[in-house]
Coordinates of C-alpha atoms and ligand atoms in Angstrom, one line a residue:
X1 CA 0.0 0.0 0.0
X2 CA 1.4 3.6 -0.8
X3 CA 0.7 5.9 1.9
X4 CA -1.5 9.1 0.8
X5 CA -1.4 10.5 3.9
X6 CA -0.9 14.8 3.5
X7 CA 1.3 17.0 5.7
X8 CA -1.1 19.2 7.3
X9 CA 1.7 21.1 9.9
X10 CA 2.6 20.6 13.1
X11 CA 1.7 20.5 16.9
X12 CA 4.6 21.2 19.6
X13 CA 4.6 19.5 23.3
X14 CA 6.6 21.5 25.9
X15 CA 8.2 18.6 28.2
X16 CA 10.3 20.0 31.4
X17 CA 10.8 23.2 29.1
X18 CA 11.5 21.3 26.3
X19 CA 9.4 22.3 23.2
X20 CA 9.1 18.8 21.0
X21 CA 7.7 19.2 17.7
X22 CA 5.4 16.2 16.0
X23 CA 3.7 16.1 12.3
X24 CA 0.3 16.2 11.7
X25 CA -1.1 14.2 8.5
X26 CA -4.6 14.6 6.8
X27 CA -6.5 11.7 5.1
X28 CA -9.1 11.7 2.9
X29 CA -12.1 11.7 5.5
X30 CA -11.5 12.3 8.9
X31 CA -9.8 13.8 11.7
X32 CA -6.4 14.5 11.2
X33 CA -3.7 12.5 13.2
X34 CA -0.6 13.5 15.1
X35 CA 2.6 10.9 14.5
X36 CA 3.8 10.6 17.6
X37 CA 6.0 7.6 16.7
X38 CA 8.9 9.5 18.2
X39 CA 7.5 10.9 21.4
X40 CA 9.5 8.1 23.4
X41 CA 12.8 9.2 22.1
X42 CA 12.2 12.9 22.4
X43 CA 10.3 13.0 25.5
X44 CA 10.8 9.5 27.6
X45 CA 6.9 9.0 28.0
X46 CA 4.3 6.8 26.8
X47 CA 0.5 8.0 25.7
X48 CA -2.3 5.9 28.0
X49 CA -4.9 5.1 25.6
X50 CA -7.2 1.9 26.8
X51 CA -9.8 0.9 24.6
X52 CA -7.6 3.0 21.7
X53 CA -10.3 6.0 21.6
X54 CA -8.1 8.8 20.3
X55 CA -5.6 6.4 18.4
X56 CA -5.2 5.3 15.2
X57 CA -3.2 2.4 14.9
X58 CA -2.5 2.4 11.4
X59 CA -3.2 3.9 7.6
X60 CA -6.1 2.3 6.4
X61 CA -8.2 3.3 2.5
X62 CA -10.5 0.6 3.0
X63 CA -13.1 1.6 4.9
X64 CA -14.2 5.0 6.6
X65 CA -16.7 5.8 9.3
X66 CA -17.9 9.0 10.3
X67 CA -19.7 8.4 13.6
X68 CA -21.1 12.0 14.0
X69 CA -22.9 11.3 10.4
X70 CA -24.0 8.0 10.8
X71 CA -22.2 7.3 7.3
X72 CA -20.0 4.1 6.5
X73 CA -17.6 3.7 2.8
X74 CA -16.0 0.6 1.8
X75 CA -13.4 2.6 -0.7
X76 CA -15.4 5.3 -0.8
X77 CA -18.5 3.9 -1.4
X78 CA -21.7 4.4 0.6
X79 CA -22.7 1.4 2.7
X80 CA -26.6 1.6 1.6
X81 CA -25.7 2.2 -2.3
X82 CA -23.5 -1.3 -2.2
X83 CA -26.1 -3.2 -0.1
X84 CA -28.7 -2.0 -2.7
X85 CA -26.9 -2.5 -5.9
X86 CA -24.3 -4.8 -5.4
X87 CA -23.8 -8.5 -4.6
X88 CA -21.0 -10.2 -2.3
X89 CA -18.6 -11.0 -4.9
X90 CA -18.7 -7.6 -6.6
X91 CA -18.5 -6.1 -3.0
X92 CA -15.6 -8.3 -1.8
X93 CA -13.5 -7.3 -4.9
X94 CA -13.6 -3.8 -4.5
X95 CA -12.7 -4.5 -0.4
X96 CA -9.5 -6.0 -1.9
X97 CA -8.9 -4.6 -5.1
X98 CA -9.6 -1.3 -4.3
X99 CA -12.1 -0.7 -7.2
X100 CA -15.0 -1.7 -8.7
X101 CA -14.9 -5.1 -11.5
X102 CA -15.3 -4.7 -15.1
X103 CA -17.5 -7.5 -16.1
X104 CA -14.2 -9.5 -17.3
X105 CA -12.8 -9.2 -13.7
X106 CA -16.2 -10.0 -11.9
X107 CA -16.5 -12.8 -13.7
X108 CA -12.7 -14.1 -13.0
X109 CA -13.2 -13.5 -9.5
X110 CA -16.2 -15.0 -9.0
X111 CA -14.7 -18.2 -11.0
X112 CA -11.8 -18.4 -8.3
X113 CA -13.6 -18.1 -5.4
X114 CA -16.6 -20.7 -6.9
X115 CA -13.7 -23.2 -7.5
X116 CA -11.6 -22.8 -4.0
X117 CA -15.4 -23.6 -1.6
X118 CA -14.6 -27.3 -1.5
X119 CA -12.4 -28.5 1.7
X120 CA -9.9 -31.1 2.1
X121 CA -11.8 -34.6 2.4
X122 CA -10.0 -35.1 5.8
X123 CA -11.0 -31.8 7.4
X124 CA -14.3 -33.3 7.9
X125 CA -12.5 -35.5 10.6
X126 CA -12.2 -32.3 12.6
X127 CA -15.8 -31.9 13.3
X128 CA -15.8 -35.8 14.6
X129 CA -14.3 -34.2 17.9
X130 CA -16.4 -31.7 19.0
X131 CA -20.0 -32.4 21.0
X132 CA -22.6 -32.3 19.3
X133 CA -23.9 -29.3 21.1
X134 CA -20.6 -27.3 21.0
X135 CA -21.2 -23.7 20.1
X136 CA -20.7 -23.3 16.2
X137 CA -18.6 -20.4 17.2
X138 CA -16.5 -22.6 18.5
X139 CA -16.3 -24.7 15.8
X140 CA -15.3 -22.1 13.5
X141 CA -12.2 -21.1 15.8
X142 CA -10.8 -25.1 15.8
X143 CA -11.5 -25.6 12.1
X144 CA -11.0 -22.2 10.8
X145 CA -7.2 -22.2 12.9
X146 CA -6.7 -25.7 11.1
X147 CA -6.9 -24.5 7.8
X148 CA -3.1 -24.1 8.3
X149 CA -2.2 -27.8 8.7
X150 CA -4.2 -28.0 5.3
X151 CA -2.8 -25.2 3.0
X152 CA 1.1 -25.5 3.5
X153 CA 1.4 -24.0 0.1
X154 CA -0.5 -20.8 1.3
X155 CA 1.1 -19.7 4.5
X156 CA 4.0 -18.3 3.5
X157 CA 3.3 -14.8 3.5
X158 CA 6.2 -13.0 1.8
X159 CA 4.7 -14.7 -1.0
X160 CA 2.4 -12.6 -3.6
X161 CA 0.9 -15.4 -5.0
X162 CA 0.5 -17.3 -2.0
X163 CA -1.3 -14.5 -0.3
X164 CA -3.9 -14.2 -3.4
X165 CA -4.5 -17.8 -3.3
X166 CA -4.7 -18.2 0.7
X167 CA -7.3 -14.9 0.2
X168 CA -9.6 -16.7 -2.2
X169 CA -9.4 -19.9 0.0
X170 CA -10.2 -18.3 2.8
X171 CA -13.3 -16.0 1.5
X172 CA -14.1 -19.3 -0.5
X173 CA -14.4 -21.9 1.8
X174 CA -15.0 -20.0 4.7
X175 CA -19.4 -21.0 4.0
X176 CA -18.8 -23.9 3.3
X177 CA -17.3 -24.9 7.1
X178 CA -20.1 -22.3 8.5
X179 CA -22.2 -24.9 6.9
X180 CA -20.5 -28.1 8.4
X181 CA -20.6 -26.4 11.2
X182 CA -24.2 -25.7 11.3
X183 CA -24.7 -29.6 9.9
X184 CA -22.9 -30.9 12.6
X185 CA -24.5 -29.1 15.5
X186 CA -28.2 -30.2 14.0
X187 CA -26.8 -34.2 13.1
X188 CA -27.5 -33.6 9.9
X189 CA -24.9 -34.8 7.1
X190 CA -22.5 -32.2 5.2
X191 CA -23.5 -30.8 1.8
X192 CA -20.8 -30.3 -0.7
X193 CA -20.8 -26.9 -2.6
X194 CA -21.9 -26.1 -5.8
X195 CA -20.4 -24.8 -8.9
X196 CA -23.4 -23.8 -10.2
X197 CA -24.7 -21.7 -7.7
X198 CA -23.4 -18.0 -6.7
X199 CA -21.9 -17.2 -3.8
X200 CA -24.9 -16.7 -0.6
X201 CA -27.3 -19.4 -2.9
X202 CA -24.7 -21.9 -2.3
X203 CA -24.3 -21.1 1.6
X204 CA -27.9 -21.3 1.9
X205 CA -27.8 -24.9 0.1
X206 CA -25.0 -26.3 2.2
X207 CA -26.9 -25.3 5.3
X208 CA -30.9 -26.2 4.4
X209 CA -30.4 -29.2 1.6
X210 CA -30.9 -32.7 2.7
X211 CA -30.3 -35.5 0.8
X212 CA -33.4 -36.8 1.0
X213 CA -35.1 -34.2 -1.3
X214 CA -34.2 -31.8 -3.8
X215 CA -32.9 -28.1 -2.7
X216 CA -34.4 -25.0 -4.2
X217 CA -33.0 -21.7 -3.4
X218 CA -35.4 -18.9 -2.3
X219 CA -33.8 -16.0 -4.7
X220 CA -35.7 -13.1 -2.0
X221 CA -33.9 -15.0 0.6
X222 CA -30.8 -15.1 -1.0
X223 CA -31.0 -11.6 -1.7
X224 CA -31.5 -10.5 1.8
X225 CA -28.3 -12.9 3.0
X226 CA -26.4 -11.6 0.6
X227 CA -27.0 -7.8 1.6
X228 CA -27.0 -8.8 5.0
X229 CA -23.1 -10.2 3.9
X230 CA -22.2 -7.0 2.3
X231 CA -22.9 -4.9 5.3
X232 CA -21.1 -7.1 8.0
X233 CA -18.2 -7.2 5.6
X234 CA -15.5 -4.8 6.8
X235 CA -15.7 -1.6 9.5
X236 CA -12.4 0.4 10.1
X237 CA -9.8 -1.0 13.0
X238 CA -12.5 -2.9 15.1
X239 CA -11.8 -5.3 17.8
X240 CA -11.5 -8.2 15.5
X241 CA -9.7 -6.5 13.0
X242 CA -7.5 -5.2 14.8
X243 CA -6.8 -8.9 16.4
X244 CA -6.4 -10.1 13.2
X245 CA -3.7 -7.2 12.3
X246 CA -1.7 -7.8 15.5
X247 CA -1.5 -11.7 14.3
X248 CA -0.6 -10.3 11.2
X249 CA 2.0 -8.5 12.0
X250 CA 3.9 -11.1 13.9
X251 CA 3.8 -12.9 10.1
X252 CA 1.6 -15.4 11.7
X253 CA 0.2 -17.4 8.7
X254 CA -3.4 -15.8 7.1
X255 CA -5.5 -18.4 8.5
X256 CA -4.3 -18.2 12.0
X257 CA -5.0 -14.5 12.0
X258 CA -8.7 -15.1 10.9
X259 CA -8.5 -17.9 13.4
X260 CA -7.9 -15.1 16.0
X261 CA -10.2 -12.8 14.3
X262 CA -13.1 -15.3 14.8
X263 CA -12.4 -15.7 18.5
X264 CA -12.3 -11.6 19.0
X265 CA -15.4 -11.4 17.2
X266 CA -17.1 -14.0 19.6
X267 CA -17.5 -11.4 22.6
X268 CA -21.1 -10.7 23.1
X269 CA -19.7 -6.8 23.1
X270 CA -18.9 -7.2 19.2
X271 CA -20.0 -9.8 17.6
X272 CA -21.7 -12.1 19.5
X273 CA -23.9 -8.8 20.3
X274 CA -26.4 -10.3 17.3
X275 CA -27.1 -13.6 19.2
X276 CA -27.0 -11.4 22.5
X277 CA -29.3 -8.8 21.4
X278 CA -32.1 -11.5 20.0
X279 CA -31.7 -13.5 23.4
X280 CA -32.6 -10.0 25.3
X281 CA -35.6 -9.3 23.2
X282 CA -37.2 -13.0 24.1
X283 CA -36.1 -12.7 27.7
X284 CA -38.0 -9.2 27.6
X285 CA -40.7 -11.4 26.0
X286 CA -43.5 -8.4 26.2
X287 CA -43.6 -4.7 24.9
X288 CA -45.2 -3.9 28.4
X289 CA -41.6 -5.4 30.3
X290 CA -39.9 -2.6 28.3
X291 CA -39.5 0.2 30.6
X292 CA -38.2 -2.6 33.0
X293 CA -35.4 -3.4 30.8
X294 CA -34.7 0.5 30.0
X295 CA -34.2 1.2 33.4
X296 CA -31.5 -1.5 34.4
X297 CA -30.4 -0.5 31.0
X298 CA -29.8 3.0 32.8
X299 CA -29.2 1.4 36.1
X300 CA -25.1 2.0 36.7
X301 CA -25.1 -0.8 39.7
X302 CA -26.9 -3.4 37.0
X303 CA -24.5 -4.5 34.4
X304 CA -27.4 -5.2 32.0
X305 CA -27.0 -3.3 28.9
X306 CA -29.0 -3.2 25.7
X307 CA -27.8 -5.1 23.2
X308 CA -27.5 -3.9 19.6
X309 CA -27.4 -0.5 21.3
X310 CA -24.8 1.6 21.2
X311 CA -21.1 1.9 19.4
X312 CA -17.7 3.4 19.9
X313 CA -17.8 5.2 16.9
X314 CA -21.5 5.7 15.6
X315 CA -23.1 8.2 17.6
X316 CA -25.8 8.7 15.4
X317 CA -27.8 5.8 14.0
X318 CA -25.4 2.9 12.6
X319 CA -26.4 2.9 8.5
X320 CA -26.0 -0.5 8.5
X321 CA -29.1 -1.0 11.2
X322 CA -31.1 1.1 8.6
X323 CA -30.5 -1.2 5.6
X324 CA -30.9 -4.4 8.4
X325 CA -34.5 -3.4 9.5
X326 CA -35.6 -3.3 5.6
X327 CA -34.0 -6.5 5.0
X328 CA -35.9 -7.9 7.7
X329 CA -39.1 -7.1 6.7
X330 CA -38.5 -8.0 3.2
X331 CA -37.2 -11.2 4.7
X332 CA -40.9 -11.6 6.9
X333 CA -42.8 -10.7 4.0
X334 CA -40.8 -13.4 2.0
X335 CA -41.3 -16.4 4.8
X336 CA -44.8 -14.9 4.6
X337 CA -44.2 -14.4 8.9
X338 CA -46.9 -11.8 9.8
X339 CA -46.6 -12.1 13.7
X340 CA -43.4 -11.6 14.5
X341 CA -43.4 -10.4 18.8
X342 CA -39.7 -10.0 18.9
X343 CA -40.2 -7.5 15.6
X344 CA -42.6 -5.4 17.5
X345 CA -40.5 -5.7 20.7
X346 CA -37.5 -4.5 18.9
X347 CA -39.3 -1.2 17.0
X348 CA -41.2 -0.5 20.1
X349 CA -37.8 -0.7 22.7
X350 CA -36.0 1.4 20.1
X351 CA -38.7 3.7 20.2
X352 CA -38.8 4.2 23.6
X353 CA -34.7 4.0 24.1
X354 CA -34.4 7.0 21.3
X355 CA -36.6 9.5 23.3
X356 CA -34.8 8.6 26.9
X357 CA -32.4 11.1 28.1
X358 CA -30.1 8.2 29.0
X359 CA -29.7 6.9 25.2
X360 CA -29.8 10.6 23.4
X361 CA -27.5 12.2 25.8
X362 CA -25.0 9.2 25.7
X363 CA -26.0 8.9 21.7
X364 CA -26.9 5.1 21.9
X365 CA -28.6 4.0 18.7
X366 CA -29.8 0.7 17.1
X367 CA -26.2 -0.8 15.7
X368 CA -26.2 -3.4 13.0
X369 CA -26.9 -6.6 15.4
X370 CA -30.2 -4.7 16.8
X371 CA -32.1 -6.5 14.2
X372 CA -30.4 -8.5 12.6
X373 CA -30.9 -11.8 15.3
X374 CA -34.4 -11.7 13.6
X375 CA -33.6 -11.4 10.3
X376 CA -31.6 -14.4 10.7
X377 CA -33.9 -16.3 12.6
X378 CA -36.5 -15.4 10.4
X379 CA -34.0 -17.1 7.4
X380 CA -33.9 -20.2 9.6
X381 CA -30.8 -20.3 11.5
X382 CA -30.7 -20.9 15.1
X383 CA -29.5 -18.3 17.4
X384 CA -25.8 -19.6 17.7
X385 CA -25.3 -19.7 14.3
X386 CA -26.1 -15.4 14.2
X387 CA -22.6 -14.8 15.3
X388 CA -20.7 -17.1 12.9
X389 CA -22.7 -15.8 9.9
X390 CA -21.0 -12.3 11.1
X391 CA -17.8 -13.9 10.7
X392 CA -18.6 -15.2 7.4
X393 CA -18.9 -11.4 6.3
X394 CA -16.6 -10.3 7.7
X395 CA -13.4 -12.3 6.7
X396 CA -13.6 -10.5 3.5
X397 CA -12.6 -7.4 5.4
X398 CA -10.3 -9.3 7.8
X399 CA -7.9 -10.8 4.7
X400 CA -8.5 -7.2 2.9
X401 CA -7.3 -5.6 5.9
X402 CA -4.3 -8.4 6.8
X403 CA -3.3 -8.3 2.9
X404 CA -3.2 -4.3 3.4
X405 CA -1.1 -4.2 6.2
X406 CA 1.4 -6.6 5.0
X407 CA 1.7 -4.4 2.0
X408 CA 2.0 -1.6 3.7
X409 CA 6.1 -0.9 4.0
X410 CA 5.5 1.2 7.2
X411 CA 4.4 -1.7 9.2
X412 CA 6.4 -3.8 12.0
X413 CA 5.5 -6.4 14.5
X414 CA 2.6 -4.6 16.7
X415 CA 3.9 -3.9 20.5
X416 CA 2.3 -1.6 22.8
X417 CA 3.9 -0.3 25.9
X418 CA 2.6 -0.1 29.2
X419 CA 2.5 2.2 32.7
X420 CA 3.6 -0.1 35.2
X421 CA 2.4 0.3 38.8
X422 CA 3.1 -3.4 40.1
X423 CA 5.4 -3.7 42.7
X424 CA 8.9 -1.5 42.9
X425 CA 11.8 -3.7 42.3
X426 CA 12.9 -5.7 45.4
X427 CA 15.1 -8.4 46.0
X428 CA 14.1 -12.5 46.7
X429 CA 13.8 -13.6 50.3
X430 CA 14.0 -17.3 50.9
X431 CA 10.8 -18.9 52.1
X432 CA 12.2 -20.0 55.8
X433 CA 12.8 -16.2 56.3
X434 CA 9.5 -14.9 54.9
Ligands
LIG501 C1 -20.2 -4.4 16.9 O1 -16.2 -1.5 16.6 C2 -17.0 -1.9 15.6 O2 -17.0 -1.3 14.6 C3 -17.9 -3.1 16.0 C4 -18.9 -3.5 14.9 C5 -18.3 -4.0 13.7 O3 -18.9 -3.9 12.6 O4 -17.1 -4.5 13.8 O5 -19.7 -2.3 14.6 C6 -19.8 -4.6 15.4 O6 -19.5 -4.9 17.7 C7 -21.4 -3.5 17.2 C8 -21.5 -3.3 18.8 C9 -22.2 -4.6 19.3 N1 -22.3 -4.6 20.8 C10 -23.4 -4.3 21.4 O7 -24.5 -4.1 20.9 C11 -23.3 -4.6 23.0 C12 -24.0 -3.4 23.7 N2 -23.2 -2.2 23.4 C13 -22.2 -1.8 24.4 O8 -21.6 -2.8 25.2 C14 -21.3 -0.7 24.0 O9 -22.1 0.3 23.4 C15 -20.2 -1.0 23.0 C16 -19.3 -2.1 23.5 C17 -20.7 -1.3 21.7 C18 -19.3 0.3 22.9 O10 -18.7 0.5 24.1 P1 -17.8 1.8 24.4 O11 -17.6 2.6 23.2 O12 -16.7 1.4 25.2 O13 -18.8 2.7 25.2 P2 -18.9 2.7 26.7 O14 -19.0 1.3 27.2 O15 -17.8 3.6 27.3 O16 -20.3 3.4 26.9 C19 -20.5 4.8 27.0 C20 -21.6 5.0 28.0 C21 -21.4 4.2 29.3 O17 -22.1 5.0 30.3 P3 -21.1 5.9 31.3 O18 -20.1 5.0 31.9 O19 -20.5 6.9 30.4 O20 -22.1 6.5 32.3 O21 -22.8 4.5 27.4 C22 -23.3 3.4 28.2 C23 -22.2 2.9 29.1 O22 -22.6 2.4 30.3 N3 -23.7 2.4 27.3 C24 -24.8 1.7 27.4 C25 -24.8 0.8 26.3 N4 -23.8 1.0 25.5 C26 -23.1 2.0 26.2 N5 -25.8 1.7 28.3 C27 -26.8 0.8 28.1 N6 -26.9 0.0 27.0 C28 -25.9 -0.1 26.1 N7 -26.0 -0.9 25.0

């Protein structure tokens, strides 16, 4: 990657008297950033910044967020006009590529990654040890972190070529384990992919076809998957990104980084936040045990938050939740579902949460897992699988984002620093004296 980062001046730090100079760079959108890469050297001191919420830890011109605006671009495209017009394939070459296919290169693409979604024969002998009733989730850290024993001729990462081919494997066959996954849990056998299907249509096969009847994709369905896909698909330097960058930067092998990725993702703060958020509606189970919720919501001494509520970055309404509630009802309409409670939970407990002084002071909106637990559901999957359907998506943006910073000739093995306030240094005392 070749940085485009602009000079935009400088900002001085006086330390002990000492005035210490540091460069400010502009990006395209966005606040400007101070590179304080040499503050150590000049001035002896770390910056304290848990959580990261004034740093950025890199250059990134894949995807932007503007949390005042509510907006989202994956390279510079709105997030609605993708999920509207586009389709996962297109979407996933422009996360990597940079731009948009010609029909030539949209069809190429979609070739390779049709023709990488079968797995090695002997992978299926991973699933044998896990119980049945293991959590899909973690399923897809084993088998997705095993990938490596597989793919020897991927892995190594100074390799142009190997990193294009360990991409397509892992964006190709990462539906077909979410499947195996899914079959395992329910007893049901595997189904092998399909050449002839696109992209979502296949997932949706491997996961609902048995053998004991013909398949036939629901096109609406697939449609709504496949735009639910595109907007889980990448999101700046989240948690699980930013896992997957650290593995990265180590030179840990692609599929160990989405490995790490997949377990980042898993935390009911991120993205397990989809199965979390669903769970809450049913335990809410009425729109009159609403204001109940709202207040322990509000309650500081109750660590019961709502989830699909709130974001570090959005503070206005996420875009994504926006395009998710029409999905959804396109996606009840299709499964012809009238009466869905948890619907009219969800619409009425936003409702209420967007004119309490709590949520609009602290700018707590809807974020993309507020509804899309019942979009899923409504598709057919069971709640565990919500979170692993996430992590389908988003592996397109966790390779674009690993292949980026590999590229990128600024980066090095990530490290942080620390303020320590353990114990001063003092010296051993033998345990008959202690
Ligand atoms: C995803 O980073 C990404 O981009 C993530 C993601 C992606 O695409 O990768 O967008 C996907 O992870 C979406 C978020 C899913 N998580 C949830 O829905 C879980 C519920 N939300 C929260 O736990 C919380 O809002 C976070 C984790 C999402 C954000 O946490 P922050 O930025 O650290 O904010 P915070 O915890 O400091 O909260 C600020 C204040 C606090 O109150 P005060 O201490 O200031 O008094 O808002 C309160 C919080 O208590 N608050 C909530 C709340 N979220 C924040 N109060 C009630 N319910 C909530 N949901």
């Amino acid at each position: 990657m070749e940085s485009k980062m602009k000079a935009a001046g400088n900002v001085s730090l006086n330390v002990d008297g000492k005035e210490v100079l540091f460069d400010v760079y502009s990006g395209s959108h966005g606040p400007n950033v101070i590179d304080i890469t040499k503050l150590y050297k000049e001035t002896g001191m770390f910056t304290l910044d848990p959580g990261f919420t004034s740093t950025a830890s890199c250059e990134s011109q894949i995807a932007f967020i503007d949390g005042d605006e509510g907006v989202l671009l994956y390279r510079g495209y709105p997030i609605d006009q993708l999920a509207e017009n586009s389709d996962f394939v297109e979407v996933a070459y422009l996360l990597l590529d940079g731009q948009l296919p010609t029909e030539t290169q949209y069809r190429e693409f979609r070739h390779d990654i049709t023709y990488h979604t079968m797995v090695h024969e002997q992978f299926k002998n991973f699933f044998n040890g896990f119980r049945r009733d293991a959590h899909p989730m973690a399923i897809m850290c084993g088998a997705v972190g095993a990938l490596s024993a597989f793919y020897h001729d991927s892995t190594d990462i100074t390799d142009p070529e190997q990193r294009r081919i360990a991409t397509y494997r892992m964006i190709a066959k990462m539906p077909t384990i979410a499947a195996m996954a899914y079959k395992y849990s329910s007893g049901q056998p595997f189904v092998a992919p399909r050449n002839d299907l696109d992209y979502t249509e296949n997932f949706l096969r491997m996961c609902f076809a048995v053998p004991a009847e013909d398949y036939e994709v629901n096109k609406v369905l697939a449609s709504a998957l496949d735009k639910i896909f595109i907007l889980h698909m990448d999101h700046e330097q989240n948690a699980s990104t930013s896992t997957v960058r650290l593995a990265g930067s180590s030179n840990a092998n692609p599929f160990a980084c989405i490995a790490a990725g997949i377990a980042c993702l898993w935390g009911p703060s991120h993205g397990g936040a989809n199965e979390a958020a669903l769970n809450m509606l049913a335990e809410i189970g009425s729109v009159d045990r609403i204001p109940e919720y709202v207040a322990k919501a509000k309650d500081k001494s109750d660590p019961f938050r709502l989830m699909g509520f709130g974001h570090r970055v959005y503070k206005n309404y996420d875009p994504r939740a926006k395009v998710m509630q029409k999905a959804c009802h396109e996606v009840l309409e299709a499964m012809d579902i009238r009466d869905e409670p948890l619907l009219d939970i969800a619409l009425e407990l936003e409702k209420i949460a967007l004119e309490d002084e709590y949520f609009v002071s602290k700018k707590l909106y809807p974020n993309i897992d507020f509804y899309s637990g019942i979009t899923l559901r409504a598709l057919g999957f069971p709640t565990d699988m919500f979170t692993v359907l996430f992590a389908l998506a988003r592996t397109v943006g966790w390779i674009a984002q690993w292949r980026e910073m590999i590229e990128d000739p600024s980066q090095r093995i990530g490290r942080p620093r620390q303020i320590y306030t353990g114990a001063a240094q003092r010296d051993f005392i033998d345990r008959t004296k202690r």
